[in-house]
Amino acid sequence: MENWIEELFTEELFAEAASRYGCNTAQAKKLGDFENYVYEVHKGDSPYILRLTHSSHRSEREVEAELKWINYLHKHGVNVSLVKHSDKGKLVEIIKAGDTYFYVCLFDKAPGSPVKINDPLFDEELFYKWGKITGHMHRVTKGYVQGINRRDRWDEDDVLKYGKYLSSVKDEYIIEKGEINKKTIKSYEETKDTFGLIHSDIHPGNFFYHKGDIHVFDFDDSTQFFFISDVAIPLYYSVWWKLRNENLDTRSQFGRRFLISFLKGYLTECDLEKEWVDRIPHFLLLRDLTLYSVFHKKWDLENLSEVEESLLSEIRDRLLHDEPIVDLHYSEILEKAREK
């Protein structure tokens, strides 16, 4: 979190946020603070997830749109964490902090636990279920109509203004590459079957596994975008987290295995045309570009940790050498996934 926001986030503000939902902070556990403050809090003996979003990150309109969609998915049988109402019956509570605001919401805590990359559970069965819940989410969403409050479109994201955060000298090629990729994706036709609200970040850090089922949470990055992006991003992160230091060949072998199982699950819930599967490389590239831009926005580039420096240089090298995270025969993979 940016330092100036840290200064606004006080213990008193945190306690006030929890109290509006009847929760206490005595045993609070911080779970994250990269783009939101996320805590486990309690109401009696029951754990819940309290999230505080600063007004510089999202508007009240965006937060409310996200929460209403989550509850719609929950109502239609998707394993997502139900959003709770405050003591005053609100999905979003607003707390003033200086001349800014924090938007507060409370979620049921997802059952289960995370699956680590090296866990034996990180296998084809999990990939299949990962694809299945993604397809379920997309199928349900195709019947969802947003109200007055709407999530922003993907191309309104601040971090896609590459020239704002990247050096026009050092990263000139990457900025140009990013603009060309954006233009390509913008050229695709938007229909109710191809474009709508997506989670946009379904990776292993954003779901728990419980009694054979996946439970998805953290919809903060949800946006209006092409559904195929929610297929590309699990592929991207499964490879990046497990094998990012391996060569392209090794990454691609695993990526093929992952995507066949993922699509097998996806196709049980939602159809997918060949032309969209063939477009996955553009969405993988977009994720590389997005992360590269986000890291420049969030990190102190003059004082990078060893891990941060490694992550940044790894993505930069791939972008400069036009090397994808994986190089796959997507049509062949789709045919394999469709086999009974």
Coordinates of C-alpha atoms in Angstrom, one line a residue:
M1 CA 0.0 0.0 0.0
E2 CA 1.2 3.5 -0.7
N3 CA 2.8 5.3 2.3
W4 CA 0.3 8.2 2.2
I5 CA -2.6 5.8 2.5
E6 CA -0.8 3.9 5.3
E7 CA -0.8 7.1 7.3
L8 CA -4.6 7.4 7.0
F9 CA -5.2 3.8 8.1
T10 CA -5.4 4.0 12.0
E11 CA -6.3 1.4 14.6
E12 CA -9.4 3.6 15.4
L13 CA -10.5 3.6 11.8
F14 CA -10.1 -0.2 11.6
A15 CA -12.1 -0.7 14.8
E16 CA -14.8 1.6 13.6
A17 CA -15.0 -0.4 10.3
A18 CA -15.4 -3.7 12.1
S19 CA -18.0 -2.4 14.5
R20 CA -20.3 -1.3 11.7
Y21 CA -20.8 -5.0 11.0
G22 CA -20.9 -6.1 14.6
C23 CA -17.4 -7.5 14.5
N24 CA -14.5 -7.1 16.9
T25 CA -10.8 -6.8 16.2
A26 CA -9.4 -8.5 19.3
Q27 CA -8.1 -11.5 17.3
A28 CA -7.9 -9.7 14.0
K29 CA -5.4 -11.2 11.5
K30 CA -4.1 -9.2 8.6
L31 CA -4.3 -11.2 5.3
G32 CA -3.3 -8.6 2.8
D33 CA -2.5 -4.9 2.1
F34 CA -1.3 -4.7 -1.5
E35 CA -4.4 -2.9 -2.9
N36 CA -6.8 -3.3 -0.1
Y37 CA -6.6 -3.9 3.6
V38 CA -7.9 -7.4 4.2
Y39 CA -8.4 -8.8 7.7
E40 CA -9.9 -11.9 9.3
V41 CA -12.2 -10.6 12.1
H42 CA -14.8 -12.3 14.3
K43 CA -18.4 -11.9 15.2
G44 CA -18.8 -14.1 18.3
D45 CA -16.8 -17.2 17.5
S46 CA -17.4 -17.0 13.7
P47 CA -14.7 -15.7 11.4
Y48 CA -15.4 -13.2 8.6
I49 CA -13.3 -11.3 6.1
L50 CA -13.3 -7.5 6.5
R51 CA -12.0 -5.5 3.5
L52 CA -11.2 -1.8 3.4
T53 CA -10.7 -0.2 0.0
H54 CA -9.3 3.3 -0.3
S55 CA -11.1 5.8 -2.5
S56 CA -8.0 6.3 -4.6
H57 CA -8.2 2.6 -5.7
R58 CA -12.0 2.1 -6.3
S59 CA -15.1 4.3 -6.2
E60 CA -18.1 3.5 -4.1
R61 CA -19.9 2.7 -7.4
E62 CA -17.3 0.1 -8.4
V63 CA -17.3 -1.6 -5.0
E64 CA -21.0 -1.8 -4.8
A65 CA -21.2 -3.2 -8.4
E66 CA -18.6 -5.9 -7.4
L67 CA -20.5 -6.9 -4.3
K68 CA -23.9 -7.2 -6.0
W69 CA -22.5 -9.4 -8.7
I70 CA -20.8 -11.7 -6.1
N71 CA -24.1 -12.2 -4.3
Y72 CA -25.8 -12.9 -7.7
L73 CA -23.2 -15.6 -8.4
H74 CA -23.8 -17.0 -4.9
K75 CA -27.5 -17.1 -5.4
H76 CA -27.0 -19.1 -8.6
G77 CA -24.9 -21.8 -7.0
V78 CA -21.4 -20.6 -7.7
N79 CA -19.0 -21.2 -4.7
V80 CA -18.2 -17.6 -3.8
S81 CA -18.1 -15.8 -0.4
L82 CA -21.4 -14.2 0.3
V83 CA -21.3 -10.4 1.1
K84 CA -22.9 -9.5 4.4
H85 CA -24.9 -6.4 5.2
S86 CA -23.8 -4.0 7.9
D87 CA -25.9 -3.4 11.0
K88 CA -27.6 -0.6 9.0
G89 CA -28.4 -2.9 6.1
K90 CA -25.7 -1.7 3.8
L91 CA -23.3 -3.7 1.6
V92 CA -20.8 -0.9 1.6
E93 CA -20.0 1.3 4.6
I94 CA -18.1 4.6 4.1
I95 CA -15.6 6.0 6.6
K96 CA -14.0 9.4 6.0
A97 CA -10.2 9.7 6.4
G98 CA -8.9 13.2 5.9
D99 CA -10.2 14.4 2.6
T100 CA -10.6 10.8 1.4
Y101 CA -12.6 7.7 2.2
F102 CA -12.4 4.0 2.9
Y103 CA -15.1 1.7 1.6
V104 CA -15.7 -1.2 3.9
C105 CA -17.4 -4.5 3.3
L106 CA -17.6 -7.9 5.0
F107 CA -17.6 -11.4 3.5
D108 CA -18.2 -14.9 4.8
K109 CA -14.9 -16.6 5.2
A110 CA -14.5 -19.3 2.5
P111 CA -14.2 -22.8 3.8
G112 CA -11.1 -24.9 3.2
S113 CA -7.5 -23.9 2.6
P114 CA -5.2 -22.9 -0.2
V115 CA -3.6 -25.4 -2.5
K116 CA 0.2 -24.8 -2.7
I117 CA 1.9 -25.1 -6.0
N118 CA 4.0 -28.1 -4.8
D119 CA 1.0 -29.7 -3.1
P120 CA 0.1 -33.2 -4.5
L121 CA -3.4 -31.7 -4.9
F122 CA -2.1 -29.3 -7.6
D123 CA -2.9 -31.8 -10.4
E124 CA -5.3 -32.5 -13.2
E125 CA -8.3 -33.0 -11.0
L126 CA -7.9 -29.6 -9.5
F127 CA -7.3 -28.0 -12.9
Y128 CA -10.5 -29.6 -14.1
K129 CA -12.5 -28.2 -11.1
W130 CA -10.8 -24.8 -11.6
G131 CA -12.0 -24.8 -15.2
K132 CA -15.5 -26.0 -14.2
I133 CA -16.1 -23.2 -11.6
T134 CA -14.8 -20.6 -14.1
G135 CA -17.2 -21.9 -16.7
H136 CA -20.1 -21.9 -14.2
M137 CA -19.3 -18.3 -13.3
H138 CA -19.3 -17.3 -17.0
R139 CA -22.5 -19.2 -17.8
V140 CA -24.4 -17.6 -14.9
T141 CA -23.0 -14.1 -15.7
K142 CA -24.3 -14.2 -19.3
G143 CA -27.7 -13.8 -17.7
Y144 CA -26.7 -11.0 -15.4
V145 CA -27.7 -7.4 -16.0
Q146 CA -25.7 -4.7 -14.2
G147 CA -27.6 -1.8 -12.6
I148 CA -26.8 1.8 -12.5
N149 CA -23.6 1.1 -10.6
R150 CA -21.2 -0.8 -13.0
R151 CA -17.7 -2.1 -12.9
D152 CA -15.3 -0.3 -15.2
R153 CA -14.3 -1.8 -18.6
W154 CA -10.8 -3.4 -18.8
D155 CA -9.5 -0.6 -21.0
E156 CA -10.2 2.0 -18.4
D157 CA -7.7 0.5 -16.0
D158 CA -5.1 3.0 -15.0
V159 CA -2.2 0.6 -15.2
L160 CA -2.8 0.0 -19.0
K161 CA -1.7 3.6 -19.6
Y162 CA 1.8 2.2 -20.0
G163 CA 3.5 5.5 -20.6
K164 CA 2.3 6.8 -17.2
Y165 CA 4.4 4.3 -15.2
L166 CA 7.1 3.0 -17.6
S167 CA 10.2 4.9 -18.8
S168 CA 9.7 6.3 -22.3
V169 CA 13.5 5.7 -22.9
K170 CA 14.2 2.4 -21.1
D171 CA 10.9 0.8 -21.9
E172 CA 10.0 2.4 -25.3
Y173 CA 9.7 -1.0 -27.0
I174 CA 7.5 -2.5 -24.2
I175 CA 5.2 0.6 -24.3
E176 CA 4.8 0.3 -28.0
K177 CA 4.2 -3.5 -27.7
G178 CA 1.5 -2.9 -25.1
E179 CA -0.3 -0.3 -27.2
I180 CA -0.4 -2.7 -30.2
N181 CA -1.7 -5.5 -28.0
K182 CA -4.4 -3.3 -26.6
K183 CA -5.5 -2.3 -30.1
T184 CA -5.6 -5.9 -31.2
I185 CA -7.9 -6.9 -28.2
K186 CA -10.1 -3.9 -28.7
S187 CA -10.7 -5.0 -32.3
Y188 CA -12.5 -8.2 -31.1
E189 CA -16.3 -8.1 -31.3
E190 CA -18.1 -7.8 -28.0
T191 CA -21.3 -9.9 -27.6
K192 CA -23.1 -11.2 -24.5
D193 CA -21.5 -14.6 -25.2
T194 CA -18.0 -13.3 -25.3
F195 CA -17.9 -10.2 -23.1
G196 CA -19.1 -9.5 -19.6
L197 CA -18.2 -9.3 -16.0
I198 CA -15.2 -11.5 -15.2
H199 CA -13.2 -12.2 -12.0
S200 CA -10.0 -11.4 -13.8
D201 CA -7.7 -12.9 -11.2
I202 CA -8.6 -16.6 -10.5
H203 CA -5.2 -17.9 -9.4
P204 CA -4.4 -20.3 -6.5
G205 CA -4.1 -17.4 -4.0
N206 CA -7.7 -16.5 -4.6
F207 CA -9.5 -19.7 -4.0
F208 CA -9.7 -22.4 -1.2
Y209 CA -10.2 -26.1 -1.7
H210 CA -12.7 -27.8 0.6
K211 CA -14.1 -31.3 0.4
G212 CA -13.4 -31.6 -3.3
D213 CA -14.8 -28.2 -4.2
I214 CA -13.2 -24.9 -5.1
H215 CA -14.4 -21.7 -3.4
V216 CA -13.4 -18.4 -5.2
F217 CA -12.9 -15.1 -3.5
D218 CA -11.2 -11.7 -4.0
F219 CA -13.2 -10.1 -6.8
D220 CA -11.4 -6.7 -6.4
D221 CA -10.0 -6.9 -10.0
S222 CA -13.4 -7.8 -11.5
T223 CA -14.0 -5.9 -14.7
Q224 CA -16.0 -5.9 -17.9
F225 CA -13.8 -7.9 -20.3
F226 CA -13.7 -10.9 -22.7
F227 CA -14.5 -14.1 -20.9
I228 CA -11.4 -15.8 -22.4
S229 CA -9.2 -13.7 -20.2
D230 CA -10.5 -15.7 -17.2
V231 CA -9.1 -18.8 -19.0
A232 CA -5.8 -17.2 -19.9
I233 CA -5.1 -15.9 -16.4
P234 CA -5.3 -19.3 -14.6
L235 CA -3.0 -20.7 -17.3
Y236 CA -0.6 -17.8 -16.8
Y237 CA -0.4 -18.0 -13.0
S238 CA -0.2 -21.8 -12.8
V239 CA 2.9 -21.7 -15.1
W240 CA 4.4 -18.5 -13.6
W241 CA 4.1 -19.6 -10.0
K242 CA 5.3 -23.1 -10.5
L243 CA 7.9 -22.9 -13.3
R244 CA 8.8 -19.2 -14.0
N245 CA 12.5 -19.9 -13.7
E246 CA 12.3 -22.8 -16.2
N247 CA 12.8 -22.5 -19.9
L248 CA 10.0 -22.0 -22.4
D249 CA 9.9 -25.7 -23.4
T250 CA 9.4 -26.9 -19.8
R251 CA 6.8 -24.2 -19.1
S252 CA 4.9 -25.1 -22.3
Q253 CA 4.8 -28.8 -21.5
F254 CA 3.2 -28.1 -18.1
G255 CA 0.9 -25.4 -19.7
R256 CA -0.4 -27.9 -22.2
R257 CA -1.2 -30.4 -19.4
F258 CA -2.9 -27.7 -17.3
L259 CA -5.0 -26.2 -20.1
I260 CA -6.4 -29.5 -21.4
S261 CA -7.7 -30.4 -17.9
F262 CA -8.9 -26.8 -17.3
L263 CA -10.8 -26.7 -20.6
K264 CA -12.4 -30.1 -20.0
G265 CA -13.9 -28.7 -16.8
Y266 CA -14.8 -25.4 -18.4
L267 CA -16.7 -27.0 -21.3
T268 CA -19.0 -28.9 -18.9
E269 CA -20.5 -25.6 -18.0
C270 CA -19.9 -23.2 -20.9
D271 CA -19.1 -23.5 -24.6
L272 CA -15.9 -22.0 -26.1
E273 CA -15.3 -21.2 -29.7
K274 CA -12.0 -22.2 -31.4
E275 CA -11.3 -18.6 -32.5
W276 CA -11.3 -17.4 -28.8
V277 CA -8.9 -20.2 -27.7
D278 CA -6.6 -19.2 -30.5
R279 CA -6.6 -15.6 -29.1
I280 CA -5.3 -16.7 -25.7
P281 CA -1.7 -15.5 -26.5
H282 CA -2.9 -11.9 -26.6
F283 CA -4.4 -12.2 -23.2
L284 CA -1.3 -13.8 -21.7
L285 CA 0.8 -11.0 -23.1
L286 CA -1.7 -8.5 -21.5
R287 CA -1.1 -10.1 -18.1
D288 CA 2.7 -9.8 -18.5
L289 CA 2.3 -6.1 -19.5
T290 CA -0.2 -5.5 -16.7
L291 CA 2.0 -7.0 -14.0
Y292 CA 5.0 -5.1 -15.3
S293 CA 3.1 -1.8 -15.1
V294 CA 1.6 -2.6 -11.7
F295 CA 5.0 -3.4 -10.2
H296 CA 6.3 0.0 -11.5
K297 CA 3.3 1.7 -9.9
K298 CA 3.5 0.0 -6.5
W299 CA 7.1 -0.7 -5.9
D300 CA 10.0 1.6 -4.9
L301 CA 12.2 1.0 -7.9
E302 CA 15.2 2.4 -6.2
N303 CA 15.0 0.0 -3.3
L304 CA 13.7 -3.3 -4.7
S305 CA 14.1 -6.5 -2.7
E306 CA 15.9 -9.4 -4.3
V307 CA 12.6 -11.1 -5.1
E308 CA 11.0 -7.9 -6.6
E309 CA 14.0 -7.3 -8.7
S310 CA 14.0 -10.9 -10.0
L311 CA 10.2 -10.8 -10.9
L312 CA 10.6 -7.4 -12.7
S313 CA 13.6 -8.4 -14.7
E314 CA 12.1 -11.8 -15.6
I315 CA 9.0 -10.2 -17.1
R316 CA 11.0 -7.5 -18.8
D317 CA 13.3 -10.0 -20.4
R318 CA 10.3 -11.9 -21.8
L319 CA 8.7 -8.8 -23.2
L320 CA 11.9 -7.5 -24.8
H321 CA 12.6 -10.9 -26.4
D322 CA 9.0 -11.5 -27.5
E323 CA 9.0 -14.7 -25.5
P324 CA 5.5 -15.8 -24.2
I325 CA 4.9 -17.4 -20.8
V326 CA 4.0 -20.5 -22.8
D327 CA 4.0 -21.5 -26.5
L328 CA 1.1 -23.8 -27.2
H329 CA -0.9 -25.3 -30.1
Y330 CA -4.2 -24.0 -28.8
S331 CA -6.6 -25.5 -31.4
E332 CA -5.1 -29.0 -30.8
I333 CA -5.5 -28.5 -27.0
L334 CA -9.2 -27.5 -27.5
E335 CA -9.8 -30.7 -29.6
K336 CA -8.1 -32.8 -26.9
A337 CA -10.3 -31.1 -24.2
R338 CA -13.4 -32.0 -26.2
E339 CA -12.6 -35.7 -26.3
K340 CA -14.9 -37.9 -24.2

